[in-house]
Amino acid sequence: MRELRFEDVTVRYGTERRGLTAVDGVSLTVPAGAVVGLVGESGSGKSTLARAAVGLTPTTGGRILLDGEPVPHRGRRPVQLVFQDPYSSLDPRMTVGSSIAETMPPSLRRRADRRAEVARLLELVGLPAERADRYPEELSGGQRQRVALARALAGEPQVIIADELTSALDVSIQGAVLNLVRDLQRRLRLSILFISHDLAVVRYVSDHLAVMYLGRIVEHGPAADVLDDPQHPYTRELLAAVSSAQPPDSDVADAEPADPHHPPPGCRFHPRCPVGPLVRTEREICLDTEPDPTGRRHHAACHFAAAAPPLPDRGDSR
Ligand code: ADP
Ligand code: MG
Protein backbone atom coordinates (compact mmCIF):
# COMPACT_ATOMS: atom_id res chain seq x y z
CA MET A 1 0.00 0.00 0.00
CA ARG A 2 1.51 3.27 -1.07
CA GLU A 3 0.42 6.84 -1.53
CA LEU A 4 0.97 8.52 -4.89
CA ARG A 5 0.99 12.29 -4.77
CA PHE A 6 1.11 14.86 -7.54
CA GLU A 7 2.28 18.22 -6.26
CA ASP A 8 1.65 21.19 -8.52
CA VAL A 9 2.60 19.17 -11.60
CA THR A 10 2.90 20.96 -14.93
CA VAL A 11 3.66 19.36 -18.29
CA ARG A 12 4.29 21.43 -21.39
CA TYR A 13 4.70 20.11 -24.91
CA GLY A 14 6.58 21.93 -27.64
CA THR A 15 8.47 25.16 -27.32
CA GLU A 16 7.87 28.21 -25.19
CA ARG A 17 6.33 30.11 -28.11
CA ARG A 18 4.59 27.31 -29.96
CA GLY A 19 3.61 24.84 -27.33
CA LEU A 20 0.80 23.93 -25.04
CA THR A 21 0.41 23.24 -21.37
CA ALA A 22 -1.34 19.88 -21.19
CA VAL A 23 -1.20 19.63 -17.40
CA ASP A 24 -1.25 22.89 -15.51
CA GLY A 25 -0.42 22.88 -11.82
CA VAL A 26 -2.20 19.67 -10.86
CA SER A 27 -2.16 18.53 -7.26
CA LEU A 28 -3.79 15.19 -6.58
CA THR A 29 -3.30 12.43 -4.04
CA VAL A 30 -4.02 8.75 -4.48
CA PRO A 31 -4.21 7.59 -0.85
CA ALA A 32 -2.75 4.19 0.02
CA GLY A 33 -5.18 1.42 -0.86
CA ALA A 34 -7.74 3.72 -2.49
CA VAL A 35 -9.09 4.04 -6.02
CA VAL A 36 -9.04 7.59 -7.30
CA GLY A 37 -11.04 8.17 -10.46
CA LEU A 38 -9.84 10.85 -12.85
CA VAL A 39 -12.43 11.91 -15.39
CA GLY A 40 -12.49 14.57 -18.08
CA GLU A 41 -13.10 14.93 -21.78
CA SER A 42 -10.56 13.94 -24.37
CA GLY A 43 -7.60 16.32 -24.47
CA SER A 44 -7.94 17.45 -20.86
CA GLY A 45 -4.49 16.07 -19.98
CA LYS A 46 -5.32 12.79 -18.23
CA SER A 47 -2.91 10.58 -20.18
CA THR A 48 -0.18 13.18 -19.94
CA LEU A 49 -0.50 13.07 -16.15
CA ALA A 50 -0.40 9.26 -16.22
CA ARG A 51 2.67 9.15 -18.44
CA ALA A 52 4.42 11.72 -16.28
CA ALA A 53 3.86 9.52 -13.22
CA VAL A 54 5.78 6.63 -14.79
CA GLY A 55 8.46 8.79 -16.37
CA LEU A 56 7.32 8.41 -20.00
CA THR A 57 6.75 12.17 -20.28
CA PRO A 58 9.01 14.68 -18.55
CA THR A 59 7.41 17.18 -16.20
CA THR A 60 8.02 20.90 -16.57
CA GLY A 61 7.26 21.66 -12.95
CA GLY A 62 6.13 20.15 -9.67
CA ARG A 63 6.83 16.77 -8.11
CA ILE A 64 5.40 13.28 -8.27
CA LEU A 65 5.98 11.38 -5.06
CA LEU A 66 5.49 7.85 -3.83
CA ASP A 67 5.27 7.91 -0.04
CA GLY A 68 7.08 11.20 -0.06
CA GLU A 69 9.94 10.16 -2.36
CA PRO A 70 10.29 10.83 -6.11
CA VAL A 71 8.86 7.90 -8.09
CA PRO A 72 11.76 5.74 -9.30
CA HIS A 73 11.67 5.17 -13.07
CA ARG A 74 14.56 2.73 -13.29
CA GLY A 75 14.88 -0.86 -12.22
CA ARG A 76 11.88 -2.16 -10.29
CA ARG A 77 8.90 0.02 -11.02
CA PRO A 78 6.52 0.47 -8.14
CA VAL A 79 4.09 2.41 -10.34
CA GLN A 80 2.75 0.47 -13.31
CA LEU A 81 0.69 1.92 -16.15
CA VAL A 82 -1.93 -0.11 -18.01
CA PHE A 83 -3.19 1.41 -21.26
CA GLN A 84 -6.39 1.32 -23.22
CA ASP A 85 -4.83 -0.68 -26.00
CA PRO A 86 -3.07 -3.78 -24.72
CA TYR A 87 -1.38 -4.13 -28.10
CA SER A 88 0.85 -1.28 -27.02
CA SER A 89 2.03 -3.18 -23.95
CA LEU A 90 1.83 -6.78 -25.22
CA ASP A 91 4.35 -7.84 -27.83
CA PRO A 92 2.40 -9.74 -30.52
CA ARG A 93 5.36 -12.08 -31.07
CA MET A 94 5.55 -13.14 -27.44
CA THR A 95 3.32 -15.64 -25.71
CA VAL A 96 1.10 -14.31 -22.98
CA GLY A 97 3.23 -16.16 -20.41
CA SER A 98 6.51 -14.62 -21.62
CA SER A 99 4.95 -11.15 -21.64
CA ILE A 100 3.84 -11.56 -18.05
CA ALA A 101 7.16 -13.13 -16.95
CA GLU A 102 9.07 -10.22 -18.44
CA THR A 103 8.01 -7.83 -15.67
CA MET A 104 8.62 -10.30 -12.82
CA PRO A 105 11.32 -9.51 -10.29
CA PRO A 106 14.68 -11.08 -11.23
CA SER A 107 14.73 -12.88 -7.89
CA LEU A 108 12.28 -15.36 -9.42
CA ARG A 109 14.99 -17.11 -11.39
CA ARG A 110 13.89 -20.69 -11.75
CA ARG A 111 11.82 -21.48 -14.81
CA ALA A 112 9.35 -23.58 -12.86
CA ASP A 113 8.83 -20.80 -10.35
CA ARG A 114 8.19 -18.30 -13.09
CA ARG A 115 5.69 -20.59 -14.76
CA ALA A 116 3.89 -21.13 -11.48
CA GLU A 117 3.78 -17.39 -10.90
CA VAL A 118 2.39 -16.80 -14.41
CA ALA A 119 -0.33 -19.35 -13.68
CA ARG A 120 -1.14 -17.67 -10.37
CA LEU A 121 -1.37 -14.24 -11.98
CA LEU A 122 -3.56 -15.49 -14.83
CA GLU A 123 -5.89 -17.02 -12.30
CA LEU A 124 -5.89 -13.79 -10.32
CA VAL A 125 -7.21 -11.92 -13.36
CA GLY A 126 -9.75 -14.64 -14.13
CA LEU A 127 -8.02 -16.51 -16.96
CA PRO A 128 -7.14 -20.21 -17.14
CA ALA A 129 -3.43 -20.97 -16.71
CA GLU A 130 -3.28 -22.58 -20.18
CA ARG A 131 -3.63 -19.15 -21.76
CA ALA A 132 0.07 -18.68 -20.95
CA ASP A 133 1.00 -20.44 -24.20
CA ARG A 134 -1.27 -18.33 -26.40
CA TYR A 135 -0.42 -15.23 -28.38
CA PRO A 136 -2.24 -11.90 -27.91
CA GLU A 137 -4.02 -12.17 -31.27
CA GLU A 138 -5.64 -15.42 -30.15
CA LEU A 139 -7.40 -13.65 -27.29
CA SER A 140 -10.45 -11.41 -27.16
CA GLY A 141 -10.14 -7.73 -26.25
CA GLY A 142 -11.32 -8.36 -22.70
CA GLN A 143 -8.88 -11.23 -22.25
CA ARG A 144 -6.01 -9.12 -23.57
CA GLN A 145 -6.89 -6.40 -21.08
CA ARG A 146 -6.79 -9.02 -18.31
CA VAL A 147 -3.36 -10.14 -19.51
CA ALA A 148 -2.16 -6.53 -19.52
CA LEU A 149 -3.31 -6.29 -15.89
CA ALA A 150 -1.54 -9.55 -15.02
CA ARG A 151 1.61 -8.23 -16.64
CA ALA A 152 1.41 -5.03 -14.59
CA LEU A 153 0.80 -7.06 -11.41
CA ALA A 154 3.79 -9.30 -12.15
CA GLY A 155 6.02 -6.32 -11.40
CA GLU A 156 4.59 -6.34 -7.86
CA PRO A 157 3.55 -2.68 -8.08
CA GLN A 158 2.29 -0.61 -5.21
CA VAL A 159 0.33 1.68 -7.47
CA ILE A 160 -1.47 0.96 -10.72
CA ILE A 161 -2.50 3.64 -13.14
CA ALA A 162 -5.23 2.39 -15.45
CA ASP A 163 -5.66 4.73 -18.43
CA GLU A 164 -8.91 4.14 -20.33
CA LEU A 165 -8.67 0.49 -19.34
CA THR A 166 -12.12 -0.43 -20.59
CA SER A 167 -12.64 2.22 -23.27
CA ALA A 168 -11.85 -0.08 -26.19
CA LEU A 169 -14.04 -2.87 -24.84
CA ASP A 170 -17.60 -3.74 -25.65
CA VAL A 171 -19.99 -2.37 -23.04
CA SER A 172 -21.00 -5.95 -22.28
CA ILE A 173 -17.45 -6.83 -21.16
CA GLN A 174 -16.64 -3.54 -19.46
CA GLY A 175 -18.56 -4.47 -16.32
CA ALA A 176 -16.60 -7.68 -15.81
CA VAL A 177 -13.27 -5.90 -16.17
CA LEU A 178 -14.39 -3.14 -13.78
CA ASN A 179 -15.43 -5.78 -11.24
CA LEU A 180 -12.00 -7.33 -11.64
CA VAL A 181 -10.35 -3.98 -10.90
CA ARG A 182 -12.37 -3.56 -7.72
CA ASP A 183 -11.70 -7.14 -6.70
CA LEU A 184 -7.94 -6.82 -7.28
CA GLN A 185 -7.81 -3.57 -5.39
CA ARG A 186 -9.48 -5.16 -2.36
CA ARG A 187 -7.46 -8.36 -2.42
CA LEU A 188 -4.07 -6.79 -3.09
CA ARG A 189 -4.79 -3.49 -1.32
CA LEU A 190 -3.43 -1.60 -4.30
CA SER A 191 -3.59 2.13 -4.76
CA ILE A 192 -5.15 2.83 -8.16
CA LEU A 193 -5.46 5.92 -10.30
CA PHE A 194 -8.32 5.01 -12.60
CA ILE A 195 -8.59 7.27 -15.64
CA SER A 196 -11.45 7.49 -18.11
CA HIS A 197 -13.32 10.06 -20.18
CA ASP A 198 -16.49 8.23 -19.13
CA LEU A 199 -17.93 9.20 -15.75
CA ALA A 200 -20.26 6.19 -15.81
CA VAL A 201 -17.20 3.94 -15.74
CA VAL A 202 -15.18 5.97 -13.27
CA ARG A 203 -17.92 6.31 -10.69
CA TYR A 204 -18.33 2.56 -10.60
CA VAL A 205 -14.85 1.91 -9.21
CA SER A 206 -13.78 5.08 -7.41
CA ASP A 207 -13.49 5.96 -3.73
CA HIS A 208 -12.42 9.49 -4.66
CA LEU A 209 -13.16 11.48 -7.78
CA ALA A 210 -11.18 14.16 -9.55
CA VAL A 211 -12.55 16.03 -12.55
CA MET A 212 -10.09 17.46 -15.05
CA TYR A 213 -10.76 20.24 -17.54
CA LEU A 214 -8.17 21.76 -19.85
CA GLY A 215 -5.16 20.72 -17.77
CA ARG A 216 -6.61 21.54 -14.37
CA ILE A 217 -8.44 19.64 -11.65
CA VAL A 218 -11.72 21.56 -11.35
CA GLU A 219 -13.42 19.43 -8.70
CA HIS A 220 -12.33 16.66 -6.39
CA GLY A 221 -13.43 14.91 -3.24
CA PRO A 222 -14.90 11.67 -1.93
CA ALA A 223 -16.76 10.02 -4.82
CA ALA A 224 -20.08 9.98 -3.00
CA ASP A 225 -19.85 13.70 -2.21
CA VAL A 226 -18.90 14.71 -5.73
CA LEU A 227 -21.62 12.55 -7.27
CA ASP A 228 -24.36 13.57 -4.85
CA ASP A 229 -23.47 17.24 -4.68
CA PRO A 230 -21.43 18.26 -7.73
CA GLN A 231 -20.58 21.94 -7.49
CA HIS A 232 -18.64 22.67 -10.65
CA PRO A 233 -20.87 23.25 -13.69
CA TYR A 234 -18.60 21.00 -15.75
CA THR A 235 -19.00 18.11 -13.32
CA ARG A 236 -22.75 18.68 -13.33
CA GLU A 237 -22.74 18.45 -17.08
CA LEU A 238 -20.76 15.21 -17.10
CA LEU A 239 -23.15 13.78 -14.55
CA ALA A 240 -26.23 14.93 -16.42
CA ALA A 241 -24.89 13.26 -19.54
CA VAL A 242 -24.58 9.85 -17.86
CA SER A 243 -27.47 9.86 -15.43
CA SER A 244 -30.46 11.21 -17.27
CA ALA A 245 -32.27 10.87 -20.52
CA GLN A 246 -32.60 14.63 -20.85
CA PRO A 247 -29.80 16.56 -22.45
CA PRO A 248 -28.08 19.28 -20.39
CA ASP A 249 -30.31 22.38 -20.30
CA SER A 250 -28.04 24.64 -22.28
CA ASP A 251 -26.69 25.29 -25.75
CA VAL A 252 -23.54 26.71 -24.23
CA ALA A 253 -22.47 23.20 -23.38
CA ASP A 254 -22.38 22.34 -27.06
CA ALA A 255 -19.78 25.00 -27.77
CA GLU A 256 -16.46 23.93 -29.25
CA PRO A 257 -14.06 22.50 -26.68
CA ALA A 258 -11.44 25.04 -25.71
CA ASP A 259 -8.11 25.02 -27.50
CA PRO A 260 -5.30 24.06 -25.08
CA HIS A 261 -2.92 26.27 -27.09
CA HIS A 262 -4.98 29.27 -26.03
CA PRO A 263 -6.72 28.61 -22.70
CA PRO A 264 -9.33 31.28 -21.97
CA PRO A 265 -8.49 33.90 -19.33
CA GLY A 266 -10.23 33.84 -15.97
CA CYS A 267 -12.11 30.59 -15.47
CA ARG A 268 -11.15 28.29 -18.34
CA PHE A 269 -14.64 26.90 -18.47
CA HIS A 270 -16.39 30.25 -18.87
CA PRO A 271 -16.92 30.09 -22.67
CA ARG A 272 -18.91 26.87 -22.18
CA CYS A 273 -20.41 27.46 -18.78
CA PRO A 274 -24.22 27.21 -18.57
CA VAL A 275 -24.29 29.38 -15.44
CA GLY A 276 -21.40 31.67 -16.39
CA PRO A 277 -21.06 35.14 -17.86
CA LEU A 278 -22.44 34.22 -21.28
CA VAL A 279 -25.77 33.49 -19.66
CA ARG A 280 -25.56 35.62 -16.50
CA THR A 281 -23.84 38.80 -17.53
CA GLU A 282 -23.32 40.00 -13.96
CA ARG A 283 -20.87 37.15 -13.42
CA GLU A 284 -17.97 39.17 -14.82
CA ILE A 285 -15.48 37.76 -12.35
CA CYS A 286 -15.36 34.53 -14.40
CA LEU A 287 -13.92 36.46 -17.36
CA ASP A 288 -10.74 37.62 -15.69
CA THR A 289 -10.19 35.86 -12.36
CA GLU A 290 -9.18 32.25 -11.94
CA PRO A 291 -11.33 30.56 -9.34
CA ASP A 292 -9.68 28.99 -6.30
CA PRO A 293 -11.01 25.65 -5.12
CA THR A 294 -13.78 26.14 -2.55
CA GLY A 295 -16.97 24.33 -1.74
CA ARG A 296 -19.43 22.84 0.65
CA ARG A 297 -18.24 19.31 1.38
CA HIS A 298 -15.37 19.12 -1.11
CA HIS A 299 -13.45 21.36 -3.49
CA ALA A 300 -14.64 22.87 -6.74
CA ALA A 301 -12.80 25.58 -8.66
CA CYS A 302 -15.80 27.75 -9.47
CA HIS A 303 -16.57 31.28 -8.28
CA PHE A 304 -20.17 30.26 -7.82
CA ALA A 305 -19.71 26.74 -6.48
CA ALA A 306 -21.43 27.62 -3.22
CA ALA A 307 -24.38 29.01 -5.17
CA ALA A 308 -24.88 25.77 -7.13
CA PRO A 309 -28.34 24.51 -6.21
CA PRO A 310 -28.55 20.93 -4.91
CA LEU A 311 -29.25 18.44 -7.65
CA PRO A 312 -32.79 17.20 -7.99
CA ASP A 313 -33.07 13.64 -6.72
CA ARG A 314 -31.95 11.51 -9.62
CA GLY A 315 -33.12 8.27 -8.11
CA ASP A 316 -30.26 6.34 -9.70
CA SER A 317 -27.41 7.68 -7.59
CA ARG A 318 -25.13 4.72 -8.38
P1 ADP B 1 -6.44 13.04 -22.49
O1 ADP B 1 -5.75 11.78 -22.09
O2 ADP B 1 -7.22 13.67 -21.37
O3 ADP B 1 -7.28 12.87 -23.71
P2 ADP B 1 -3.82 13.98 -23.30
O4 ADP B 1 -2.96 14.03 -22.08
O5 ADP B 1 -3.65 12.84 -24.20
O6 ADP B 1 -5.34 14.15 -22.86
O7 ADP B 1 -3.60 15.32 -24.14
C1 ADP B 1 -3.66 16.60 -23.54
C2 ADP B 1 -3.28 17.64 -24.58
O8 ADP B 1 -1.90 17.49 -24.92
C3 ADP B 1 -4.05 17.52 -25.89
O9 ADP B 1 -4.27 18.82 -26.38
C4 ADP B 1 -3.10 16.75 -26.78
O10 ADP B 1 -3.32 17.07 -28.12
C5 ADP B 1 -1.76 17.25 -26.30
N1 ADP B 1 -0.67 16.25 -26.45
C6 ADP B 1 -0.68 14.98 -25.97
N2 ADP B 1 0.49 14.36 -26.24
C7 ADP B 1 1.25 15.26 -26.92
C8 ADP B 1 2.57 15.24 -27.47
N3 ADP B 1 3.34 14.15 -27.38
N4 ADP B 1 3.02 16.35 -28.10
C9 ADP B 1 2.26 17.46 -28.19
N5 ADP B 1 1.02 17.57 -27.68
C10 ADP B 1 0.50 16.49 -27.05
MG1 MG C 1 -6.00 9.81 -22.76
Coordinates of C-alpha atoms and ligand atoms in Angstrom, one line a residue:
M1 CA 0.0 0.0 0.0
R2 CA 1.5 3.3 -1.1
E3 CA 0.4 6.8 -1.5
L4 CA 1.0 8.5 -4.9
R5 CA 1.0 12.3 -4.8
F6 CA 1.1 14.9 -7.5
E7 CA 2.3 18.2 -6.3
D8 CA 1.6 21.2 -8.5
V9 CA 2.6 19.2 -11.6
T10 CA 2.9 21.0 -14.9
V11 CA 3.7 19.4 -18.3
R12 CA 4.3 21.4 -21.4
Y13 CA 4.7 20.1 -24.9
G14 CA 6.6 21.9 -27.6
T15 CA 8.5 25.2 -27.3
E16 CA 7.9 28.2 -25.2
R17 CA 6.3 30.1 -28.1
R18 CA 4.6 27.3 -30.0
G19 CA 3.6 24.8 -27.3
L20 CA 0.8 23.9 -25.0
T21 CA 0.4 23.2 -21.4
A22 CA -1.3 19.9 -21.2
V23 CA -1.2 19.6 -17.4
D24 CA -1.3 22.9 -15.5
G25 CA -0.4 22.9 -11.8
V26 CA -2.2 19.7 -10.9
S27 CA -2.2 18.5 -7.3
L28 CA -3.8 15.2 -6.6
T29 CA -3.3 12.4 -4.0
V30 CA -4.0 8.7 -4.5
P31 CA -4.2 7.6 -0.9
A32 CA -2.8 4.2 0.0
G33 CA -5.2 1.4 -0.9
A34 CA -7.7 3.7 -2.5
V35 CA -9.1 4.0 -6.0
V36 CA -9.0 7.6 -7.3
G37 CA -11.0 8.2 -10.5
L38 CA -9.8 10.8 -12.9
V39 CA -12.4 11.9 -15.4
G40 CA -12.5 14.6 -18.1
E41 CA -13.1 14.9 -21.8
S42 CA -10.6 13.9 -24.4
G43 CA -7.6 16.3 -24.5
S44 CA -7.9 17.5 -20.9
G45 CA -4.5 16.1 -20.0
K46 CA -5.3 12.8 -18.2
S47 CA -2.9 10.6 -20.2
T48 CA -0.2 13.2 -19.9
L49 CA -0.5 13.1 -16.1
A50 CA -0.4 9.3 -16.2
R51 CA 2.7 9.2 -18.4
A52 CA 4.4 11.7 -16.3
A53 CA 3.9 9.5 -13.2
V54 CA 5.8 6.6 -14.8
G55 CA 8.5 8.8 -16.4
L56 CA 7.3 8.4 -20.0
T57 CA 6.7 12.2 -20.3
P58 CA 9.0 14.7 -18.6
T59 CA 7.4 17.2 -16.2
T60 CA 8.0 20.9 -16.6
G61 CA 7.3 21.7 -12.9
G62 CA 6.1 20.2 -9.7
R63 CA 6.8 16.8 -8.1
I64 CA 5.4 13.3 -8.3
L65 CA 6.0 11.4 -5.1
L66 CA 5.5 7.9 -3.8
D67 CA 5.3 7.9 0.0
G68 CA 7.1 11.2 -0.1
E69 CA 9.9 10.2 -2.4
P70 CA 10.3 10.8 -6.1
V71 CA 8.9 7.9 -8.1
P72 CA 11.8 5.7 -9.3
H73 CA 11.7 5.2 -13.1
R74 CA 14.6 2.7 -13.3
G75 CA 14.9 -0.9 -12.2
R76 CA 11.9 -2.2 -10.3
R77 CA 8.9 0.0 -11.0
P78 CA 6.5 0.5 -8.1
V79 CA 4.1 2.4 -10.3
Q80 CA 2.7 0.5 -13.3
L81 CA 0.7 1.9 -16.1
V82 CA -1.9 -0.1 -18.0
F83 CA -3.2 1.4 -21.3
Q84 CA -6.4 1.3 -23.2
D85 CA -4.8 -0.7 -26.0
P86 CA -3.1 -3.8 -24.7
Y87 CA -1.4 -4.1 -28.1
S88 CA 0.9 -1.3 -27.0
S89 CA 2.0 -3.2 -23.9
L90 CA 1.8 -6.8 -25.2
D91 CA 4.4 -7.8 -27.8
P92 CA 2.4 -9.7 -30.5
R93 CA 5.4 -12.1 -31.1
M94 CA 5.5 -13.1 -27.4
T95 CA 3.3 -15.6 -25.7
V96 CA 1.1 -14.3 -23.0
G97 CA 3.2 -16.2 -20.4
S98 CA 6.5 -14.6 -21.6
S99 CA 5.0 -11.1 -21.6
I100 CA 3.8 -11.6 -18.1
A101 CA 7.2 -13.1 -16.9
E102 CA 9.1 -10.2 -18.4
T103 CA 8.0 -7.8 -15.7
M104 CA 8.6 -10.3 -12.8
P105 CA 11.3 -9.5 -10.3
P106 CA 14.7 -11.1 -11.2
S107 CA 14.7 -12.9 -7.9
L108 CA 12.3 -15.4 -9.4
R109 CA 15.0 -17.1 -11.4
R110 CA 13.9 -20.7 -11.8
R111 CA 11.8 -21.5 -14.8
A112 CA 9.4 -23.6 -12.9
D113 CA 8.8 -20.8 -10.3
R114 CA 8.2 -18.3 -13.1
R115 CA 5.7 -20.6 -14.8
A116 CA 3.9 -21.1 -11.5
E117 CA 3.8 -17.4 -10.9
V118 CA 2.4 -16.8 -14.4
A119 CA -0.3 -19.4 -13.7
R120 CA -1.1 -17.7 -10.4
L121 CA -1.4 -14.2 -12.0
L122 CA -3.6 -15.5 -14.8
E123 CA -5.9 -17.0 -12.3
L124 CA -5.9 -13.8 -10.3
V125 CA -7.2 -11.9 -13.4
G126 CA -9.7 -14.6 -14.1
L127 CA -8.0 -16.5 -17.0
P128 CA -7.1 -20.2 -17.1
A129 CA -3.4 -21.0 -16.7
E130 CA -3.3 -22.6 -20.2
R131 CA -3.6 -19.1 -21.8
A132 CA 0.1 -18.7 -21.0
D133 CA 1.0 -20.4 -24.2
R134 CA -1.3 -18.3 -26.4
Y135 CA -0.4 -15.2 -28.4
P136 CA -2.2 -11.9 -27.9
E137 CA -4.0 -12.2 -31.3
E138 CA -5.6 -15.4 -30.1
L139 CA -7.4 -13.7 -27.3
S140 CA -10.5 -11.4 -27.2
G141 CA -10.1 -7.7 -26.3
G142 CA -11.3 -8.4 -22.7
Q143 CA -8.9 -11.2 -22.3
R144 CA -6.0 -9.1 -23.6
Q145 CA -6.9 -6.4 -21.1
R146 CA -6.8 -9.0 -18.3
V147 CA -3.4 -10.1 -19.5
A148 CA -2.2 -6.5 -19.5
L149 CA -3.3 -6.3 -15.9
A150 CA -1.5 -9.6 -15.0
R151 CA 1.6 -8.2 -16.6
A152 CA 1.4 -5.0 -14.6
L153 CA 0.8 -7.1 -11.4
A154 CA 3.8 -9.3 -12.2
G155 CA 6.0 -6.3 -11.4
E156 CA 4.6 -6.3 -7.9
P157 CA 3.5 -2.7 -8.1
Q158 CA 2.3 -0.6 -5.2
V159 CA 0.3 1.7 -7.5
I160 CA -1.5 1.0 -10.7
I161 CA -2.5 3.6 -13.1
A162 CA -5.2 2.4 -15.5
D163 CA -5.7 4.7 -18.4
E164 CA -8.9 4.1 -20.3
L165 CA -8.7 0.5 -19.3
T166 CA -12.1 -0.4 -20.6
S167 CA -12.6 2.2 -23.3
A168 CA -11.8 -0.1 -26.2
L169 CA -14.0 -2.9 -24.8
D170 CA -17.6 -3.7 -25.6
V171 CA -20.0 -2.4 -23.0
S172 CA -21.0 -6.0 -22.3
I173 CA -17.5 -6.8 -21.2
Q174 CA -16.6 -3.5 -19.5
G175 CA -18.6 -4.5 -16.3
A176 CA -16.6 -7.7 -15.8
V177 CA -13.3 -5.9 -16.2
L178 CA -14.4 -3.1 -13.8
N179 CA -15.4 -5.8 -11.2
L180 CA -12.0 -7.3 -11.6
V181 CA -10.3 -4.0 -10.9
R182 CA -12.4 -3.6 -7.7
D183 CA -11.7 -7.1 -6.7
L184 CA -7.9 -6.8 -7.3
Q185 CA -7.8 -3.6 -5.4
R186 CA -9.5 -5.2 -2.4
R187 CA -7.5 -8.4 -2.4
L188 CA -4.1 -6.8 -3.1
R189 CA -4.8 -3.5 -1.3
L190 CA -3.4 -1.6 -4.3
S191 CA -3.6 2.1 -4.8
I192 CA -5.1 2.8 -8.2
L193 CA -5.5 5.9 -10.3
F194 CA -8.3 5.0 -12.6
I195 CA -8.6 7.3 -15.6
S196 CA -11.4 7.5 -18.1
H197 CA -13.3 10.1 -20.2
D198 CA -16.5 8.2 -19.1
L199 CA -17.9 9.2 -15.8
A200 CA -20.3 6.2 -15.8
V201 CA -17.2 3.9 -15.7
V202 CA -15.2 6.0 -13.3
R203 CA -17.9 6.3 -10.7
Y204 CA -18.3 2.6 -10.6
V205 CA -14.8 1.9 -9.2
S206 CA -13.8 5.1 -7.4
D207 CA -13.5 6.0 -3.7
H208 CA -12.4 9.5 -4.7
L209 CA -13.2 11.5 -7.8
A210 CA -11.2 14.2 -9.6
V211 CA -12.6 16.0 -12.5
M212 CA -10.1 17.5 -15.1
Y213 CA -10.8 20.2 -17.5
L214 CA -8.2 21.8 -19.8
G215 CA -5.2 20.7 -17.8
R216 CA -6.6 21.5 -14.4
I217 CA -8.4 19.6 -11.7
V218 CA -11.7 21.6 -11.3
E219 CA -13.4 19.4 -8.7
H220 CA -12.3 16.7 -6.4
G221 CA -13.4 14.9 -3.2
P222 CA -14.9 11.7 -1.9
A223 CA -16.8 10.0 -4.8
A224 CA -20.1 10.0 -3.0
D225 CA -19.9 13.7 -2.2
V226 CA -18.9 14.7 -5.7
L227 CA -21.6 12.6 -7.3
D228 CA -24.4 13.6 -4.8
D229 CA -23.5 17.2 -4.7
P230 CA -21.4 18.3 -7.7
Q231 CA -20.6 21.9 -7.5
H232 CA -18.6 22.7 -10.7
P233 CA -20.9 23.3 -13.7
Y234 CA -18.6 21.0 -15.8
T235 CA -19.0 18.1 -13.3
R236 CA -22.7 18.7 -13.3
E237 CA -22.7 18.5 -17.1
L238 CA -20.8 15.2 -17.1
L239 CA -23.1 13.8 -14.6
A240 CA -26.2 14.9 -16.4
A241 CA -24.9 13.3 -19.5
V242 CA -24.6 9.9 -17.9
S243 CA -27.5 9.9 -15.4
S244 CA -30.5 11.2 -17.3
A245 CA -32.3 10.9 -20.5
Q246 CA -32.6 14.6 -20.8
P247 CA -29.8 16.6 -22.5
P248 CA -28.1 19.3 -20.4
D249 CA -30.3 22.4 -20.3
S250 CA -28.0 24.6 -22.3
D251 CA -26.7 25.3 -25.7
V252 CA -23.5 26.7 -24.2
A253 CA -22.5 23.2 -23.4
D254 CA -22.4 22.3 -27.1
A255 CA -19.8 25.0 -27.8
E256 CA -16.5 23.9 -29.2
P257 CA -14.1 22.5 -26.7
A258 CA -11.4 25.0 -25.7
D259 CA -8.1 25.0 -27.5
P260 CA -5.3 24.1 -25.1
H261 CA -2.9 26.3 -27.1
H262 CA -5.0 29.3 -26.0
P263 CA -6.7 28.6 -22.7
P264 CA -9.3 31.3 -22.0
P265 CA -8.5 33.9 -19.3
G266 CA -10.2 33.8 -16.0
C267 CA -12.1 30.6 -15.5
R268 CA -11.1 28.3 -18.3
F269 CA -14.6 26.9 -18.5
H270 CA -16.4 30.2 -18.9
P271 CA -16.9 30.1 -22.7
R272 CA -18.9 26.9 -22.2
C273 CA -20.4 27.5 -18.8
P274 CA -24.2 27.2 -18.6
V275 CA -24.3 29.4 -15.4
G276 CA -21.4 31.7 -16.4
P277 CA -21.1 35.1 -17.9
L278 CA -22.4 34.2 -21.3
V279 CA -25.8 33.5 -19.7
R280 CA -25.6 35.6 -16.5
T281 CA -23.8 38.8 -17.5
E282 CA -23.3 40.0 -14.0
R283 CA -20.9 37.1 -13.4
E284 CA -18.0 39.2 -14.8
I285 CA -15.5 37.8 -12.4
C286 CA -15.4 34.5 -14.4
L287 CA -13.9 36.5 -17.4
D288 CA -10.7 37.6 -15.7
T289 CA -10.2 35.9 -12.4
E290 CA -9.2 32.3 -11.9
P291 CA -11.3 30.6 -9.3
D292 CA -9.7 29.0 -6.3
P293 CA -11.0 25.7 -5.1
T294 CA -13.8 26.1 -2.5
G295 CA -17.0 24.3 -1.7
R296 CA -19.4 22.8 0.7
R297 CA -18.2 19.3 1.4
H298 CA -15.4 19.1 -1.1
H299 CA -13.4 21.4 -3.5
A300 CA -14.6 22.9 -6.7
A301 CA -12.8 25.6 -8.7
C302 CA -15.8 27.7 -9.5
H303 CA -16.6 31.3 -8.3
F304 CA -20.2 30.3 -7.8
A305 CA -19.7 26.7 -6.5
A306 CA -21.4 27.6 -3.2
A307 CA -24.4 29.0 -5.2
A308 CA -24.9 25.8 -7.1
P309 CA -28.3 24.5 -6.2
P310 CA -28.6 20.9 -4.9
L311 CA -29.3 18.4 -7.6
P312 CA -32.8 17.2 -8.0
D313 CA -33.1 13.6 -6.7
R314 CA -32.0 11.5 -9.6
G315 CA -33.1 8.3 -8.1
D316 CA -30.3 6.3 -9.7
S317 CA -27.4 7.7 -7.6
R318 CA -25.1 4.7 -8.4
Ligands
ADP1 P1 -6.4 13.0 -22.5 O1 -5.7 11.8 -22.1 O2 -7.2 13.7 -21.4 O3 -7.3 12.9 -23.7 P2 -3.8 14.0 -23.3 O4 -3.0 14.0 -22.1 O5 -3.7 12.8 -24.2 O6 -5.3 14.2 -22.9 O7 -3.6 15.3 -24.1 C1 -3.7 16.6 -23.5 C2 -3.3 17.6 -24.6 O8 -1.9 17.5 -24.9 C3 -4.0 17.5 -25.9 O9 -4.3 18.8 -26.4 C4 -3.1 16.8 -26.8 O10 -3.3 17.1 -28.1 C5 -1.8 17.2 -26.3 N1 -0.7 16.3 -26.5 C6 -0.7 15.0 -26.0 N2 0.5 14.4 -26.2 C7 1.3 15.3 -26.9 C8 2.6 15.2 -27.5 N3 3.3 14.1 -27.4 N4 3.0 16.4 -28.1 C9 2.3 17.5 -28.2 N5 1.0 17.6 -27.7 C10 0.5 16.5 -27.1
MG2 MG -6.0 9.8 -22.8

